[in-house]
C-alpha cells in the first residue's frame, strides 16, 4: 500500500485542493500516495452535530471537544498502517526538512486540523499527538499547514521527482540556500549573465555555484550558515569544505 494521508478537518472539501495539481497531483494520480479527508463533524453524536464548546475557566473562543476528536482519530488510525498522528498548531515543533524526511520514511500521516483557539488538551495527551507548526505566524486553521506538510513529504516519495526536479542540489539538502539561476537571453535589459556560466568549464561553474550558495546563505540566514560551518568540521559530513569562509 502506498504512503497514505488522512486529514481530519471541518472543511474536508479543501482536500486535495492544491495537492491535486502539479507534481503532487501527478503522483496522486500515479498512486504513489493517497489521501482521504474525514469530516470531524460526522463524528459528533448530538442532534446539532456539535464539535466544540466554551472553554472551562472562561475566555474567548471555542475549544474542540475531546470525545468527538478521539472518535475521528480512532477512525483514521484504524486504517492504513501505524501512522504518526500530527496536530497542526502554531505552538508545535517547527517543521524542517529532517522532520519531513522522517515522516516520508513511515507509512503516512494522520493530520488533525484544529481551529486556532484550540483542541482539548486531554485528547492531545491521550492520543500522543505530535504537535507541528509550519512557522512563527498564525493561520486561521490548520488546513493550509497540512497542505504545506504534505507537499513537502510527497515530493520526496520514491518516483515522484524526476531527474529534472531531483533534490540533490537544492536548498537545505546540504544545508545551503540555492545559488542563482539564469537562462536565455544572455543579455536581458542590459543585465548580463555571469560569464563563468557561459564558459563551458564545468568545474569552474560548480565552484562558482557553491561560492554563491554559501554567500547567499551567510548573508540571509546566519542560523543556517552557523550550522553548515559546524557540520563542515565533522568528517564525511560534506563532500567539500566551504568554498568561502
Ligand atoms: Cl500548524 N496551524 C495554524 N493554525 N497556524 C499556524 C501553523 C499551524 N503553523 C504556523 N501557523
PDB file of N, CA, C and O and ligand atoms in Angstrom, residues 87-90 114 116 132-142 145, ligand 1:
ATOM      1  N   UNK A  87      -0.887  16.961  15.119  1.00  0.00           N
ATOM      2  CA  UNK A  87      -1.817  18.082  15.289  1.00  0.00           C
ATOM      3  C   UNK A  87      -1.109  19.343  14.818  1.00  0.00           C
ATOM      4  O   UNK A  87      -0.064  19.723  15.346  1.00  0.00           O
ATOM      5  N   UNK A  88      -1.649  19.980  13.776  1.00  0.00           N
ATOM      6  CA  UNK A  88      -1.054  21.203  13.231  1.00  0.00           C
ATOM      7  C   UNK A  88      -1.447  22.379  14.109  1.00  0.00           C
ATOM      8  O   UNK A  88      -2.637  22.700  14.234  1.00  0.00           O
ATOM      9  N   UNK A  89      -0.446  22.998  14.705  1.00  0.00           N
ATOM     10  CA  UNK A  89      -0.705  24.115  15.616  1.00  0.00           C
ATOM     11  C   UNK A  89       0.523  25.015  15.698  1.00  0.00           C
ATOM     12  O   UNK A  89       1.656  24.519  15.674  1.00  0.00           O
ATOM     13  N   UNK A  90       0.305  26.341  15.787  1.00  0.00           N
ATOM     14  CA  UNK A  90       1.459  27.252  15.869  1.00  0.00           C
ATOM     15  C   UNK A  90       2.310  27.036  17.116  1.00  0.00           C
ATOM     16  O   UNK A  90       3.432  27.530  17.181  1.00  0.00           O
ATOM     17  N   UNK A 114      -7.055  21.605  13.567  1.00  0.00           N
ATOM     18  CA  UNK A 114      -7.973  22.169  14.550  1.00  0.00           C
ATOM     19  C   UNK A 114      -8.261  23.607  14.226  1.00  0.00           C
ATOM     20  O   UNK A 114      -7.642  24.191  13.339  1.00  0.00           O
ATOM     21  N   UNK A 116      -8.006  27.490  15.470  1.00  0.00           N
ATOM     22  CA  UNK A 116      -6.873  28.109  16.136  1.00  0.00           C
ATOM     23  C   UNK A 116      -7.025  28.180  17.645  1.00  0.00           C
ATOM     24  O   UNK A 116      -6.078  27.986  18.394  1.00  0.00           O
ATOM     25  N   UNK A 132       2.901  20.044  15.492  1.00  0.00           N
ATOM     26  CA  UNK A 132       3.807  20.581  14.472  1.00  0.00           C
ATOM     27  C   UNK A 132       3.300  21.938  14.001  1.00  0.00           C
ATOM     28  O   UNK A 132       2.113  22.108  13.739  1.00  0.00           O
ATOM     29  N   UNK A 133       4.231  22.895  13.889  1.00  0.00           N
ATOM     30  CA  UNK A 133       3.952  24.228  13.359  1.00  0.00           C
ATOM     31  C   UNK A 133       4.722  24.415  12.049  1.00  0.00           C
ATOM     32  O   UNK A 133       5.789  23.835  11.875  1.00  0.00           O
ATOM     33  N   UNK A 134       4.194  25.205  11.143  1.00  0.00           N
ATOM     34  CA  UNK A 134       4.954  25.474   9.914  1.00  0.00           C
ATOM     35  C   UNK A 134       5.648  26.829   9.953  1.00  0.00           C
ATOM     36  O   UNK A 134       6.225  27.250   8.955  1.00  0.00           O
ATOM     37  N   UNK A 135       5.653  27.498  11.092  1.00  0.00           N
ATOM     38  CA  UNK A 135       6.391  28.748  11.183  1.00  0.00           C
ATOM     39  C   UNK A 135       5.772  29.695  12.188  1.00  0.00           C
ATOM     40  O   UNK A 135       4.664  29.465  12.671  1.00  0.00           O
ATOM     41  N   UNK A 136       6.486  30.760  12.463  1.00  0.00           N
ATOM     42  CA  UNK A 136       6.066  31.669  13.523  1.00  0.00           C
ATOM     43  C   UNK A 136       5.155  32.767  13.003  1.00  0.00           C
ATOM     44  O   UNK A 136       5.553  33.934  12.892  1.00  0.00           O
ATOM     45  N   UNK A 137       3.955  32.379  12.684  1.00  0.00           N
ATOM     46  CA  UNK A 137       2.880  33.271  12.269  1.00  0.00           C
ATOM     47  C   UNK A 137       1.616  32.483  12.499  1.00  0.00           C
ATOM     48  O   UNK A 137       1.680  31.273  12.729  1.00  0.00           O
ATOM     49  N   UNK A 138       0.476  33.140  12.464  1.00  0.00           N
ATOM     50  CA  UNK A 138      -0.762  32.452  12.829  1.00  0.00           C
ATOM     51  C   UNK A 138      -1.689  32.335  11.624  1.00  0.00           C
ATOM     52  O   UNK A 138      -2.019  33.330  10.977  1.00  0.00           O
ATOM     53  N   UNK A 139      -2.106  31.105  11.336  1.00  0.00           N
ATOM     54  CA  UNK A 139      -3.110  30.845  10.319  1.00  0.00           C
ATOM     55  C   UNK A 139      -4.462  30.715  11.001  1.00  0.00           C
ATOM     56  O   UNK A 139      -4.539  30.435  12.194  1.00  0.00           O
ATOM     57  N   UNK A 140      -5.531  30.880  10.234  1.00  0.00           N
ATOM     58  CA  UNK A 140      -6.868  30.784  10.831  1.00  0.00           C
ATOM     59  C   UNK A 140      -7.283  29.343  11.059  1.00  0.00           C
ATOM     60  O   UNK A 140      -8.219  29.066  11.797  1.00  0.00           O
ATOM     61  N   UNK A 141      -6.560  28.410  10.448  1.00  0.00           N
ATOM     62  CA  UNK A 141      -6.853  26.998  10.660  1.00  0.00           C
ATOM     63  C   UNK A 141      -5.667  26.166  10.231  1.00  0.00           C
ATOM     64  O   UNK A 141      -4.757  26.656   9.549  1.00  0.00           O
ATOM     65  N   UNK A 142      -5.644  24.911  10.601  1.00  0.00           N
ATOM     66  CA  UNK A 142      -4.511  24.047  10.291  1.00  0.00           C
ATOM     67  C   UNK A 142      -4.474  23.538   8.860  1.00  0.00           C
ATOM     68  O   UNK A 142      -3.464  22.960   8.438  1.00  0.00           O
ATOM     69  N   UNK A 145      -1.594  24.546   6.635  1.00  0.00           N
ATOM     70  CA  UNK A 145      -0.375  23.954   7.194  1.00  0.00           C
ATOM     71  C   UNK A 145      -0.289  22.473   6.830  1.00  0.00           C
ATOM     72  O   UNK A 145       0.794  21.966   6.512  1.00  0.00           O
TER      73      UNK A 145
HETATM   74 CL1  LIG B   1       0.343  24.255  12.000  1.00  0.00          CL
HETATM   75  N1  LIG B   1      -1.601  25.985  12.357  1.00  0.00           N
HETATM   76  C1  LIG B   1      -2.078  27.231  12.450  1.00  0.00           C
HETATM   77  N2  LIG B   1      -3.398  27.398  12.678  1.00  0.00           N
HETATM   78  N3  LIG B   1      -1.319  28.300  12.328  1.00  0.00           N
HETATM   79  C2  LIG B   1      -0.027  28.096  12.105  1.00  0.00           C
HETATM   80  C3  LIG B   1       0.536  26.842  11.994  1.00  0.00           C
HETATM   81  C4  LIG B   1      -0.295  25.790  12.139  1.00  0.00           C
HETATM   82  N4  LIG B   1       1.847  26.966  11.783  1.00  0.00           N
HETATM   83  C5  LIG B   1       2.086  28.251  11.751  1.00  0.00           C
HETATM   84  N5  LIG B   1       0.962  28.941  11.954  1.00  0.00           N
END
